[in-house]
Coordinates of C-alpha atoms in Angstrom, one line a residue:
M1 CA -9.1 -0.8 4.6
S2 CA -9.4 -0.3 1.0
T3 CA -6.7 -0.4 -1.8
Y4 CA -6.2 2.5 -4.3
L5 CA -4.1 2.8 -7.4
L6 CA -2.3 6.2 -7.8
T7 CA -0.1 7.4 -11.0
W8 CA 3.3 8.8 -11.8
N9 CA 4.0 9.9 -15.5
P10 CA 7.2 10.9 -15.5
I11 CA 6.7 13.4 -18.4
R12 CA 5.1 15.3 -16.9
W13 CA 6.6 15.6 -13.5
Q14 CA 10.1 14.5 -12.3
W15 CA 10.7 12.6 -9.6
D16 CA 14.3 14.1 -8.6
D17 CA 14.5 12.8 -5.5
I18 CA 13.6 9.4 -5.7
E19 CA 17.1 8.2 -4.4
Q20 CA 16.5 10.6 -0.9
D21 CA 12.9 8.9 -0.6
I22 CA 14.5 5.5 -1.0
A23 CA 17.4 6.3 1.4
Q24 CA 14.3 7.9 3.9
I25 CA 12.6 4.1 3.7
A26 CA 16.1 2.6 4.9
Q27 CA 16.8 5.0 7.5
I28 CA 12.7 5.0 9.0
G29 CA 10.5 2.3 7.4
V30 CA 8.6 4.9 5.2
S31 CA 9.1 7.9 2.9
I32 CA 7.0 10.3 4.2
G33 CA 5.6 12.5 1.3
R34 CA 2.1 13.3 -0.4
W35 CA 0.8 12.5 -3.9
S36 CA -2.1 13.5 -5.7
S37 CA -5.3 11.5 -5.4
G38 CA -6.9 12.4 -8.7
V39 CA -10.3 13.3 -8.5
T40 CA -11.0 10.6 -5.8
K41 CA -11.9 12.2 -2.4
K42 CA -12.5 8.8 -0.8
I43 CA -9.2 7.5 0.4
K44 CA -8.9 7.4 4.3
S45 CA -6.1 7.4 6.2
Q46 CA -4.5 3.6 6.7
D47 CA -6.1 3.0 2.9
R48 CA -3.3 0.7 1.2
V49 CA -2.0 2.5 -2.0
F50 CA 0.1 1.6 -4.8
L51 CA 1.8 3.8 -7.3
M52 CA 1.8 3.1 -11.3
K53 CA 4.7 4.6 -13.6
L54 CA 3.0 5.1 -16.5
G55 CA 3.2 7.1 -19.6
D56 CA 5.7 7.0 -23.3
E57 CA 8.9 6.0 -21.1
K58 CA 9.1 2.6 -20.4
P59 CA 9.4 0.4 -18.3
R60 CA 5.8 0.8 -17.3
G61 CA 4.4 -0.6 -14.3
I62 CA 4.2 -0.4 -10.1
V63 CA 7.2 1.4 -8.5
A64 CA 5.7 1.5 -5.1
S65 CA 3.6 0.8 -2.5
G66 CA 2.5 2.2 1.0
W67 CA -0.6 3.6 3.1
A68 CA -2.2 6.6 2.9
A69 CA -1.4 8.9 6.0
S70 CA -4.4 11.5 6.0
E71 CA -7.5 11.7 4.8
V72 CA -8.0 13.6 0.8
F73 CA -7.0 17.8 1.3
R74 CA -6.8 20.5 -1.3
D75 CA -3.8 22.5 -2.0
I76 CA -2.3 24.2 -4.7
H77 CA -1.8 22.0 -7.6
W78 CA 1.7 20.9 -8.4
G79 CA 1.5 22.0 -12.2
D80 CA -0.7 25.3 -11.7
E81 CA -0.5 27.5 -8.6
G82 CA -3.7 29.1 -10.1
K83 CA -5.3 25.7 -9.5
L84 CA -6.0 24.0 -6.6
A85 CA -6.0 19.9 -6.9
L86 CA -6.9 16.7 -4.3
Y87 CA -3.9 15.2 -2.5
I88 CA -2.9 12.2 0.5
N89 CA -0.2 12.4 2.3
V90 CA 1.4 9.3 1.8
H91 CA 3.7 6.7 3.9
F92 CA 6.0 4.8 1.1
D93 CA 7.4 1.4 2.4
T94 CA 8.7 0.6 -0.7
I95 CA 10.1 3.1 -3.8
I96 CA 11.8 1.5 -7.1
D97 CA 13.6 3.5 -8.9
P98 CA 12.7 2.6 -12.5
K99 CA 16.1 3.6 -13.8
Q100 CA 18.1 1.5 -11.6
N101 CA 16.3 -1.9 -11.1
A102 CA 13.5 -3.9 -12.6
I103 CA 10.0 -2.8 -11.4
F104 CA 6.7 -4.9 -11.3
P105 CA 5.7 -4.8 -15.0
I106 CA 2.1 -3.8 -16.2
E107 CA 2.5 -6.8 -18.7
F108 CA 1.9 -9.1 -15.6
L109 CA -1.5 -7.0 -14.9
Q110 CA -2.9 -8.1 -18.8
D111 CA -4.4 -11.6 -17.8
G112 CA -6.9 -13.7 -15.4
I113 CA -8.1 -11.9 -12.3
Y114 CA -6.3 -8.7 -13.7
G115 CA -8.0 -8.5 -16.7
N116 CA -11.3 -6.4 -15.8
V117 CA -9.3 -4.1 -14.2
N118 CA -8.0 -0.7 -16.3
W119 CA -4.6 -0.1 -14.9
T120 CA -4.0 2.7 -17.3
P121 CA -6.1 5.7 -15.6
Q122 CA -5.8 9.0 -16.6
A123 CA -5.5 10.0 -12.9
S124 CA -4.5 8.6 -9.7
G125 CA -7.5 7.6 -7.3
M126 CA -8.9 4.3 -9.1
S127 CA -10.0 2.1 -6.4
I128 CA -8.6 -1.3 -6.7
P129 CA -11.3 -4.5 -6.1
G130 CA -10.6 -6.1 -2.9
D131 CA -10.2 -9.8 -4.4
V132 CA -8.0 -8.5 -6.8
A133 CA -6.0 -5.8 -4.5
E134 CA -5.5 -9.2 -2.7
Q135 CA -3.8 -11.1 -5.0
L136 CA -1.8 -8.0 -6.0
E137 CA -0.9 -8.1 -2.4
R138 CA 0.8 -11.4 -3.1
D139 CA 2.1 -11.3 -6.3
W140 CA 4.2 -7.5 -5.5
A141 CA 5.7 -9.3 -2.2
K142 CA 6.7 -12.1 -4.6
F143 CA 8.2 -10.0 -7.0
L144 CA 9.7 -8.0 -4.3
N145 CA 11.4 -11.8 -2.6
R146 CA 9.4 -10.9 0.6
S147 CA 6.1 -11.6 2.6
A148 CA 3.2 -9.1 2.5
P149 CA 3.5 -6.1 4.7
V150 CA 1.9 -5.8 8.1
R151 CA 1.5 -2.3 9.4
Q152 CA 2.5 -1.2 12.6
I153 CA 0.3 1.9 14.1
G154 CA 1.9 3.0 17.4
Y155 CA -0.1 5.0 19.9
A156 CA 0.9 8.6 20.0
D157 CA 3.1 8.9 22.7
E158 CA 4.8 5.6 21.2
I159 CA 6.0 7.1 18.0
D160 CA 6.7 10.0 16.0
E161 CA 5.6 8.0 13.0
P162 CA 4.0 5.0 11.8
R163 CA 6.1 2.5 10.3
T164 CA 5.6 -0.5 8.0
F165 CA 7.5 -4.0 9.1
F166 CA 7.7 -6.9 7.0
E167 CA 7.3 -10.5 8.9
G168 CA 7.1 -14.0 7.8
A169 CA 10.1 -14.1 5.8
S170 CA 11.7 -17.7 6.0
K171 CA 15.7 -18.3 6.5
Q172 CA 17.8 -21.7 6.6
V173 CA 18.9 -22.2 10.5
K174 CA 21.5 -24.7 10.1
V175 CA 21.6 -26.8 13.8
N176 CA 23.9 -30.2 15.0
L177 CA 21.9 -33.2 16.7
Y178 CA 23.5 -35.7 18.7
E179 CA 22.6 -38.7 18.9
R180 CA 22.8 -40.8 22.1
N181 CA 23.2 -44.6 22.6
A182 CA 20.2 -46.1 24.2
E183 CA 21.9 -49.0 26.0
A184 CA 24.0 -46.6 27.8
R185 CA 21.0 -44.7 28.6
A186 CA 19.0 -47.5 29.5
I187 CA 22.0 -48.6 32.0
C188 CA 22.2 -45.4 33.5
I189 CA 18.5 -45.3 34.4
R190 CA 18.9 -48.8 36.2
T191 CA 22.1 -47.6 38.2
I192 CA 20.2 -44.6 39.1
S193 CA 17.4 -46.2 40.1
V194 CA 18.9 -48.7 42.3
N195 CA 21.3 -46.3 43.7
L196 CA 18.5 -44.2 45.0
S197 CA 16.4 -47.2 46.0
N198 CA 19.8 -47.8 48.2
F199 CA 19.4 -44.5 49.4
I200 CA 16.2 -44.8 50.7
D201 CA 16.4 -47.7 52.4
L202 CA 19.6 -46.4 54.1
L203 CA 17.6 -43.3 55.4
T204 CA 15.0 -45.6 56.9
D205 CA 17.1 -47.7 58.9
L206 CA 18.5 -44.5 60.5
S207 CA 15.4 -43.2 61.1
S208 CA 14.4 -46.3 62.8

């Protein structure tokens, strides 16, 4: 599985139904749609994708994550019906509305292992190196305050759509522990042993 960066510039395309897409995640676990893959044809079904909000309008950063649900295909360009563009079907497992909530800021991606990656590409489809993708997955999960996602792939006759579940979240569990008196326990064991011995002797006498 590879990881790719998709891009979104609200100045070029307004995501008017973002709230409906977020609601769909709450209902079925994923938001089902499609997204431009730029000039990239390498994206495969089940590849991991992150969506970066770019443009002059702040904040800028990662607003969504999900999985490619198809190979790359051609269709009418979203901005010019006289042209064709490359797309993938995508199942977003997380979408953040930047007008409502904080997003994963691009400033987090400037240093360390992230420093050698161009996080402001001109178009979707940039491949994220494996080690960087692993760190991003951990930091994204930490930012969302949950564990990394586990992709569930079911058989066609079992589910209509694949879903993403989150495993490994920690929770506090309170239990009551009751201490037992060690001396009382020892007396009980000795009493039971004596009574059992006497009962065996009685059975032996009766069978003689």
